[in-house]
Short mmCIF file of C-alpha atoms in Angstrom, two decimals:
data_model
loop_
_atom_site.label_atom_id
_atom_site.label_comp_id
_atom_site.label_asym_id
_atom_site.label_seq_id
_atom_site.Cartn_x
_atom_site.Cartn_y
_atom_site.Cartn_z
CA MET A 392 91.46 132.22 95.97
CA SER A 393 90.29 129.34 94.12
CA GLN A 394 88.70 126.61 96.07
CA ARG A 395 91.16 124.07 94.54
CA GLN A 396 94.30 126.07 94.77
CA GLY A 397 94.82 125.53 98.62
CA GLN A 398 96.89 128.04 100.76
CA ARG A 399 98.42 131.01 99.05
CA GLY A 400 100.81 129.91 96.30
CA GLY A 401 99.54 126.47 96.55
CA VAL A 402 99.41 124.04 93.65
CA PRO A 403 96.69 125.08 91.08
CA GLY A 404 94.16 122.29 90.43
CA LEU A 405 94.94 120.37 93.69
CA GLY A 406 93.07 120.51 96.79
CA PRO A 407 89.47 119.15 97.74
CA LYS A 408 86.50 120.63 96.31
CA ARG A 409 83.97 122.08 98.75
CA VAL A 410 81.18 119.56 98.53
CA GLU A 411 79.35 119.59 101.77
CA GLY A 412 77.18 116.53 103.14
CA GLY A 413 77.31 113.31 101.20
CA SER A 414 76.46 109.94 102.40
CA GLU A 415 78.38 108.04 105.08
CA GLY A 416 81.51 106.11 104.08
CA GLY A 417 81.06 102.80 102.46
CA GLY A 418 83.45 100.43 100.89
CA GLY A 419 84.26 97.54 98.83
CA ARG A 420 87.32 95.27 98.79
CA MET A 421 90.34 95.18 96.28
CA VAL A 422 91.94 91.81 96.37
CA SER A 423 95.63 90.76 95.99
CA ALA A 424 96.12 87.39 93.92
CA SER A 425 99.57 87.19 95.36
CA SER A 426 102.20 89.31 97.12
CA SER A 427 103.09 91.01 93.79
CA VAL A 428 100.05 90.83 91.39
CA LEU A 429 96.75 92.38 91.97
CA ALA A 430 93.67 90.50 90.82
CA SER A 431 90.35 91.77 89.53
CA GLN A 432 87.04 90.86 90.71
CA PRO A 433 83.54 90.37 89.20
CA SER A 434 82.20 93.58 87.58
CA ASN A 435 80.06 96.07 89.54
CA PRO A 436 78.92 94.25 92.62
CA LYS A 437 76.46 96.33 94.42
CA ARG A 438 75.24 95.75 97.89
CA GLU A 439 73.02 97.41 100.49
CA THR A 440 74.58 98.52 103.65
CA LYS A 441 72.94 97.66 107.12
CA ASP A 442 71.45 101.30 107.11
CA GLY A 443 69.78 100.75 103.62
CA LYS A 444 72.26 102.99 101.80
CA GLN A 445 74.05 101.74 98.57
CA ASP A 446 77.50 100.66 99.13
CA MET A 447 80.47 101.79 97.12
CA GLU A 448 81.11 99.81 94.10
CA LEU A 449 84.22 97.83 93.08
CA VAL A 450 84.84 97.50 89.41
CA ALA A 451 87.34 95.27 87.73
CA SER A 452 88.53 95.35 84.23
CA ASN A 453 89.34 92.46 81.83
CA ASN A 454 92.86 93.64 81.58
CA GLY A 455 95.04 91.23 83.93
CA GLY A 456 94.34 89.44 87.23
CA ASP A 457 92.28 86.50 87.99
CA LYS A 458 88.84 87.09 86.86
CA ASN A 459 87.59 84.24 89.07
CA ASP A 460 88.82 85.62 92.23
CA PRO A 461 86.16 85.18 94.75
CA SER A 462 85.52 88.40 96.79
CA SER A 463 82.84 90.88 97.28
CA SER A 464 82.26 94.59 98.47
CA SER A 465 81.64 95.16 102.27
CA SER A 466 79.16 97.22 103.95
CA THR A 467 80.02 100.01 106.42
CA SER A 468 78.39 102.05 108.97
CA ASN A 469 79.23 105.59 110.07
CA ASN A 470 82.80 105.84 111.46
CA ARG A 471 84.08 102.20 111.11
CA GLY A 472 84.76 99.85 108.41
CA GLY A 473 82.15 97.43 107.09
CA LYS A 474 82.38 93.73 107.92
CA ASP A 475 82.28 90.95 105.42
CA GLY A 476 83.97 87.82 104.57
CA ASN A 477 86.15 86.55 101.62
CA ALA A 478 83.88 83.88 100.25
CA THR A 479 81.68 84.02 97.05
CA SER A 480 78.58 82.49 98.23
CA THR A 481 76.01 83.40 101.01
CA SER A 482 76.65 79.92 102.78
CA ASP A 483 80.36 80.45 102.90
CA ARG A 484 80.01 83.99 104.25
CA GLN A 485 77.84 82.53 106.91
CA GLU A 486 80.38 79.86 107.84
CA ARG A 487 83.68 82.24 108.02
CA PRO A 488 84.21 84.92 110.54
CA GLU A 489 83.48 88.45 109.39
CA LYS A 490 86.50 90.84 108.69
CA GLU A 491 87.06 94.47 108.36
CA GLU A 492 87.35 95.68 104.90
CA ILE A 493 87.21 99.48 105.20
CA TYR A 494 87.62 101.89 108.05
CA THR A 495 86.57 105.43 108.01
CA TYR A 496 87.50 108.55 109.91
CA GLU A 497 85.28 111.50 109.84
CA ALA A 498 87.21 114.84 110.30
CA PRO A 499 85.68 118.12 111.28
CA TRP A 500 87.07 119.80 108.10
CA LEU A 501 87.84 119.10 104.61
CA VAL A 502 90.76 116.62 104.44
CA TYR A 503 93.67 117.05 101.93
CA GLY A 504 97.23 116.14 103.30
CA MET A 505 97.73 112.55 104.40
CA ASN A 506 100.47 110.21 105.24
CA TRP A 507 100.86 106.76 106.61
CA SER A 508 103.37 106.34 109.49
CA VAL A 509 106.31 103.96 108.61
CA ARG A 510 107.09 102.78 112.19
CA GLU A 511 106.66 99.13 112.64
CA ASP A 512 105.09 99.70 115.99
CA LYS A 513 102.56 102.32 114.49
CA LYS A 514 101.13 100.30 111.44
CA PHE A 515 97.69 101.90 111.57
CA ARG A 516 98.74 105.56 112.27
CA LEU A 517 98.18 108.35 109.86
CA ALA A 518 98.40 112.08 109.97
CA ILE A 519 95.86 114.22 108.08
CA GLY A 520 95.75 118.00 107.36
CA SER A 521 92.76 120.35 107.18
CA PHE A 522 91.80 122.37 104.08
CA VAL A 523 90.53 125.57 105.32
CA GLU A 524 90.79 128.71 103.25
CA GLU A 525 92.19 130.79 106.00
CA TYR A 526 95.26 131.14 108.11
CA ASN A 527 94.38 128.89 110.91
CA ASN A 528 94.42 125.15 110.08
CA LYS A 529 94.81 121.77 111.82
CA VAL A 530 96.93 118.73 111.59
CA GLN A 531 95.49 115.42 113.39
CA ILE A 532 97.18 112.18 114.06
CA VAL A 533 94.87 109.35 113.93
CA GLU A 534 95.32 105.68 114.94
CA LEU A 535 93.03 102.70 114.29
CA ASP A 536 92.26 100.63 117.36
CA GLU A 537 92.17 97.18 115.77
CA ASP A 538 90.13 95.86 118.88
CA SER A 539 87.40 98.37 118.69
CA GLY A 540 87.67 98.82 114.93
CA LYS A 541 87.57 102.45 115.18
CA PHE A 542 89.98 105.38 114.54
CA GLU A 543 91.06 107.42 117.53
CA CYS A 544 92.66 110.98 117.45
CA THR A 545 95.68 110.80 119.39
CA GLY A 546 97.11 114.09 118.65
CA SER A 547 96.35 117.47 117.08
CA PHE A 548 98.11 120.78 116.55
CA ASP A 549 97.43 124.11 114.89
CA HIS A 550 99.07 124.82 111.38
CA PRO A 551 99.42 128.07 109.49
CA TYR A 552 97.49 127.51 106.17
CA PRO A 553 96.67 124.19 104.78
CA THR A 554 99.47 121.69 104.54
CA THR A 555 100.70 121.22 100.96
CA LYS A 556 102.11 117.83 102.02
CA ILE A 557 102.53 115.74 105.38
CA GLN A 558 105.02 113.18 105.81
CA TRP A 559 106.36 110.88 108.51
CA MET A 560 110.09 110.41 109.18
CA PRO A 561 111.23 107.26 107.33
CA ASP A 562 112.19 105.40 110.46
CA ARG A 563 110.74 101.71 110.41
CA PRO A 564 112.68 100.43 113.50
CA GLY A 565 111.57 103.68 115.49
CA SER A 566 115.24 104.20 116.85
CA ARG A 567 114.97 107.98 116.06
CA PRO A 568 112.85 110.75 117.37
CA ASP A 569 109.16 110.29 116.22
CA LEU A 570 109.04 113.33 113.60
CA LEU A 571 106.48 114.62 111.33
CA ALA A 572 107.30 117.05 108.67
CA THR A 573 104.66 119.45 106.96
CA THR A 574 105.07 122.27 104.31
CA GLY A 575 102.89 125.23 103.69
CA ASP A 576 104.47 128.61 104.08
CA TYR A 577 107.64 126.98 105.66
CA LEU A 578 109.06 123.52 106.26
CA ARG A 579 108.20 122.52 109.82
CA LEU A 580 109.30 119.51 111.92
CA TRP A 581 106.94 118.18 114.64
CA LYS A 582 108.01 115.98 117.61
CA VAL A 583 105.26 113.52 118.50
CA GLU A 584 105.20 112.28 121.88
CA LYS A 585 102.66 110.03 123.99
CA ASP A 586 100.88 113.05 125.32
CA ARG A 587 101.69 116.16 123.15
CA VAL A 588 102.91 117.35 119.73
CA SER A 589 105.60 120.09 119.77
CA MET A 590 107.29 121.91 116.82
CA GLU A 591 110.84 120.83 116.72
CA CYS A 592 112.05 123.38 114.19
CA LEU A 593 110.99 125.95 111.36
CA LEU A 594 113.36 125.88 108.43
CA ASN A 595 113.63 129.07 106.33
CA ASN A 596 116.29 129.79 103.91
CA ASN A 597 115.11 133.17 103.23
CA LYS A 598 116.75 135.25 106.08
CA ASN A 599 116.66 138.60 104.30
CA SER A 600 113.06 139.15 104.12
CA GLU A 601 109.94 138.90 106.30
CA PHE A 602 108.12 137.33 103.40
CA CYS A 603 108.37 133.79 102.24
CA ALA A 604 107.86 131.90 99.02
CA PRO A 605 105.22 129.17 99.95
CA LEU A 606 106.30 125.64 99.47
CA THR A 607 104.31 123.37 97.28
CA SER A 608 105.56 120.01 98.43
CA PHE A 609 108.66 118.15 99.85
CA ASP A 610 109.95 114.64 100.19
CA TRP A 611 112.05 112.84 102.90
CA ASN A 612 114.85 110.93 101.70
CA ALA A 613 114.37 107.19 102.77
CA THR A 614 117.94 106.12 102.14
CA ASP A 615 119.43 109.10 104.19
CA PRO A 616 116.85 110.50 106.63
CA SER A 617 118.79 113.53 107.39
CA LEU A 618 117.80 114.93 104.03
CA VAL A 619 114.57 116.69 103.08
CA GLY A 620 113.94 118.38 99.68
CA THR A 621 111.33 121.15 99.37
CA SER A 622 109.88 122.68 96.24
CA SER A 623 108.72 126.29 96.00
CA ILE A 624 106.69 128.77 93.78
CA ASP A 625 109.80 130.78 93.40
CA THR A 626 111.41 128.29 91.13
CA THR A 627 113.77 126.68 93.58
CA CYS A 628 114.20 123.50 95.24
CA THR A 629 116.08 123.24 98.59
CA ILE A 630 117.81 120.26 100.11
CA TRP A 631 117.83 120.48 103.94
CA ASN A 632 119.91 118.67 106.54
CA VAL A 633 117.34 118.43 109.22
CA GLU A 634 119.83 117.17 111.61
CA THR A 635 121.57 120.61 111.63
CA SER A 636 118.61 122.58 110.46
CA GLN A 637 120.76 124.03 107.73
CA ALA A 638 120.27 124.24 104.00
CA LYS A 639 122.68 121.76 102.09
CA THR A 640 121.85 123.51 98.66
CA GLN A 641 119.44 125.58 96.94
CA LEU A 642 119.16 125.57 93.36
CA ILE A 643 116.91 127.33 90.58
CA ALA A 644 115.19 124.11 89.51
CA HIS A 645 112.68 125.39 86.85
CA ASP A 646 111.83 128.36 84.68
CA LYS A 647 108.33 128.57 86.68
CA GLU A 648 106.93 127.46 89.92
CA VAL A 649 108.05 123.96 91.05
CA TYR A 650 105.17 121.85 92.19
CA ASP A 651 106.71 118.65 93.56
CA ILE A 652 109.98 116.93 94.28
CA ALA A 653 110.87 113.34 94.94
CA PHE A 654 113.92 111.46 95.80
CA ALA A 655 114.92 108.38 93.94
CA PRO A 656 115.60 105.22 96.05
CA SER A 657 119.12 106.60 96.60
CA ALA A 658 120.80 109.38 98.82
CA ASN A 659 121.75 111.69 95.90
CA VAL A 660 119.40 111.78 93.04
CA PHE A 661 116.14 113.55 92.96
CA ALA A 662 113.66 114.87 90.34
CA SER A 663 111.16 117.89 90.16
CA VAL A 664 108.04 118.88 88.03
CA GLY A 665 106.60 122.36 87.69
CA ALA A 666 104.64 124.94 85.84
CA ASP A 667 107.05 124.89 82.89
CA GLY A 668 105.73 121.46 81.94
CA SER A 669 109.00 119.55 82.43
CA VAL A 670 110.33 116.75 84.62
CA ARG A 671 114.04 117.51 85.69
CA MET A 672 116.51 115.05 87.31
CA PHE A 673 119.17 116.37 89.71
CA ASP A 674 122.23 114.61 91.29
CA LEU A 675 123.53 116.35 94.59
CA ARG A 676 127.12 115.17 93.61
CA SER A 677 127.07 117.37 90.50
CA LEU A 678 124.46 120.13 90.50
CA GLU A 679 126.09 122.24 87.82
CA HIS A 680 123.93 119.86 85.47
CA SER A 681 120.49 118.73 85.39
CA THR A 682 118.66 116.48 82.81
CA ILE A 683 115.24 117.31 81.45
CA ILE A 684 113.64 113.78 81.04
CA TYR A 685 110.24 114.99 79.70
CA GLU A 686 108.32 118.08 78.59
CA SER A 687 104.61 117.86 78.37
CA GLN A 688 102.91 118.76 74.97
CA ASN A 689 102.29 122.65 74.82
CA LEU A 690 104.11 122.58 78.25
CA VAL A 691 101.09 121.98 80.32
CA PRO A 692 101.98 122.35 84.01
CA LEU A 693 102.93 118.99 85.74
CA LEU A 694 101.51 118.85 89.26
CA ARG A 695 102.82 115.71 91.05
CA LEU A 696 105.68 113.23 90.77
CA SER A 697 106.20 109.85 92.08
CA TRP A 698 109.34 107.61 91.93
CA ASN A 699 109.07 103.89 91.66
CA LYS A 700 110.95 102.69 94.89
CA GLN A 701 111.19 99.15 93.56
CA ASP A 702 112.44 99.96 90.18
CA PRO A 703 114.19 103.40 90.19
CA ASN A 704 114.07 103.73 86.31
CA TYR A 705 110.44 104.59 86.39
CA LEU A 706 108.66 107.82 87.34
CA ALA A 707 104.94 108.91 87.15
CA THR A 708 103.52 112.29 86.77
CA PHE A 709 100.29 113.84 85.68
CA LEU A 710 99.24 117.34 84.01
CA MET A 711 97.09 119.96 85.37
CA ASP A 712 93.42 119.44 84.53
CA HIS A 713 94.22 116.21 82.33
CA ASN A 714 92.69 112.82 83.11
CA HIS A 715 95.69 110.69 82.32
CA VAL A 716 98.97 109.51 83.97
CA VAL A 717 102.30 109.64 82.37
CA ILE A 718 104.83 106.88 82.98
CA LEU A 719 108.58 107.75 82.19
CA ASP A 720 111.44 105.51 81.97
CA ILE A 721 114.80 107.62 82.69
CA ARG A 722 116.74 105.34 80.36
CA SER A 723 114.64 106.60 77.38
CA PRO A 724 113.71 110.06 78.09
CA ALA A 725 111.55 112.60 76.09
CA GLU A 726 108.55 110.27 75.39
CA PRO A 727 106.50 108.35 77.81
CA VAL A 728 106.60 104.56 78.01
CA ALA A 729 102.89 104.61 78.80
CA GLU A 730 99.85 106.98 79.41
CA LEU A 731 97.25 105.73 81.56
CA LYS A 732 94.00 106.91 80.36
CA GLY A 733 91.18 105.38 82.53
CA HIS A 734 89.90 108.44 84.28
CA SER A 735 86.98 110.42 82.98
CA GLN A 736 88.12 113.67 84.94
CA PRO A 737 91.27 115.14 86.23
CA VAL A 738 93.72 113.14 88.10
CA ASN A 739 94.66 114.42 91.65
CA SER A 740 97.07 111.87 93.22
CA ILE A 741 99.35 108.99 92.16
CA ALA A 742 101.19 106.25 94.25
CA TRP A 743 103.29 103.31 93.33
CA VAL A 744 102.20 100.23 95.14
CA ALA A 745 104.79 99.74 98.08
CA HIS A 746 105.48 96.18 97.33
CA SER A 747 105.56 95.96 93.57
CA SER A 748 107.74 97.49 90.58
CA CYS A 749 104.90 97.37 88.19
CA HIS A 750 101.72 98.48 89.95
CA ILE A 751 100.45 101.98 90.43
CA CYS A 752 97.33 103.61 91.59
CA SER A 753 95.75 106.83 90.66
CA GLY A 754 92.75 108.78 92.03
CA GLY A 755 90.92 111.68 90.48
CA ASP A 756 87.74 113.90 90.37
CA ASP A 757 85.85 111.02 88.74
CA ARG A 758 85.65 109.47 92.26
CA GLN A 759 87.88 106.50 91.13
CA ALA A 760 91.00 104.85 92.49
CA LEU A 761 92.32 102.88 89.65
CA ILE A 762 95.19 100.25 89.87
CA TRP A 763 97.33 99.68 86.71
CA ASP A 764 99.58 96.79 85.91
CA LEU A 765 102.63 97.89 83.94
CA SER A 766 104.15 94.58 83.39
CA PRO A 767 102.95 94.12 79.93
CA LEU A 768 105.25 97.13 78.85
CA PRO A 769 106.23 97.89 76.31
CA LYS A 770 102.90 96.85 75.03
CA PRO A 771 100.16 99.59 75.42
CA ILE A 772 98.34 99.66 78.90
CA ILE A 773 94.82 99.95 77.94
CA ASP A 774 92.77 99.43 81.13
CA PRO A 775 93.22 99.30 84.98
CA ILE A 776 93.11 95.82 86.43
CA LEU A 777 91.01 97.37 89.44
CA ALA A 778 88.89 100.29 89.98
CA TYR A 779 87.39 101.42 93.34
CA ASN A 780 84.50 103.76 93.14
CA ALA A 781 84.14 106.21 95.98
CA GLN A 782 81.38 108.48 96.81
CA ALA A 783 83.09 111.78 96.37
CA GLU A 784 86.36 113.08 94.49
CA ILE A 785 89.52 111.49 95.70
CA ASN A 786 92.05 114.08 96.69
CA THR A 787 94.98 111.95 97.79
CA LEU A 788 95.75 108.33 98.04
CA GLU A 789 98.63 106.44 99.57
CA TRP A 790 99.83 102.85 99.99
CA SER A 791 101.04 101.67 103.34
CA ALA A 792 104.69 100.85 102.99
CA LEU A 793 104.46 98.39 106.03
CA GLN A 794 101.26 96.64 104.97
CA PRO A 795 101.06 96.53 101.22
CA GLU A 796 97.31 95.15 101.47
CA TRP A 797 96.33 98.51 102.71
CA VAL A 798 95.67 101.74 100.78
CA ALA A 799 94.23 105.05 102.17
CA ILE A 800 92.45 107.61 100.44
CA THR A 801 90.98 111.14 101.40
CA LEU A 802 87.72 112.53 100.17
CA GLN A 803 85.69 115.36 101.35
CA ARG A 804 85.81 115.24 105.25
CA ARG A 805 86.91 111.56 105.41
CA LEU A 806 89.97 109.41 105.65
CA GLN A 807 89.30 105.85 104.58
CA ILE A 808 91.76 102.82 104.53
CA LEU A 809 90.93 100.03 102.32
CA ARG A 810 92.21 96.41 102.52
CA LEU A 811 93.11 95.06 99.22
#
């Protein structure tokens, strides 16, 4: 099995590279100029951490943002975030109290799957999954103790094969059971309680065989949390009612393996991408028809899909082994409205900024997390407005839906959360 293919039937090209060792997690700070506009910073600030190791770099481009925003990168030590202030000068830094900029959790295995909790009473809780190339894998639930500044593992459970995706139930008020979903060989729901985690149900729509077609991804409908959609290597997508544990519908979605599925900000519309190089859009109210809104040149497989939750006209995807992100407008299908070409190596993950309709972040094998401002469209988007240089390939990244100033990334054995 390829080291980057994950569990059997996983998405090719995705999954962490096996790079052992590496230096401890360092960090820099990405800053927000306002609630909806991300600002750039002075180019290439480098600092030395307290243990003498070079800190991560924070690099800003000249494309957008406030070039004079006064921020600097922060130092870190081992398993917790670095401390630093917001001021521009040494004298200001001495006068202001130090603040955490980055927190790091060191897992006992390579990390791939990751998701922020969306419950308002669990703002700094995340779930992470192991990437071990064998049957026995793990999922851990970790939570930041804001008083101590350290992550604590509050729950753990065994998982067959690496998780292809992890997602918390979209329940901000916390009025429903505290559920976590995972995919690998099957879709599983886990009930998280104070002192234990137990499997709530295992959902399998293939009742006629002892074998299963592995699931590559899934998405939990935020508008109607009773619906979960899964994608599979057998060319199908299945929409589940998780309250009844029954499949609402299953359809042949693509000509080849389906690698990802994403719901629009509505109860009925979803899209998928796959090995046939197409993005296809579906409506649960009329599944007799689907719309191909994009096909990649030479039909290169499309690996992941992300729907803009603030402006449902926009989708983002990326191609296998390619270093750019494709932005699509469903009102003008067939041709991308933008191609974001800031990475020097393949892209692994994309995420729209939770609080903004025109900002998206991408992470890749070049160890960079890039933030892009799409507000100049239809003008070409040349450069990212902000770049975060990590110390290893970035496998996954995700914005916190509750706290838009925080973004999480996974790299090697580490989970890091960064404050903007």
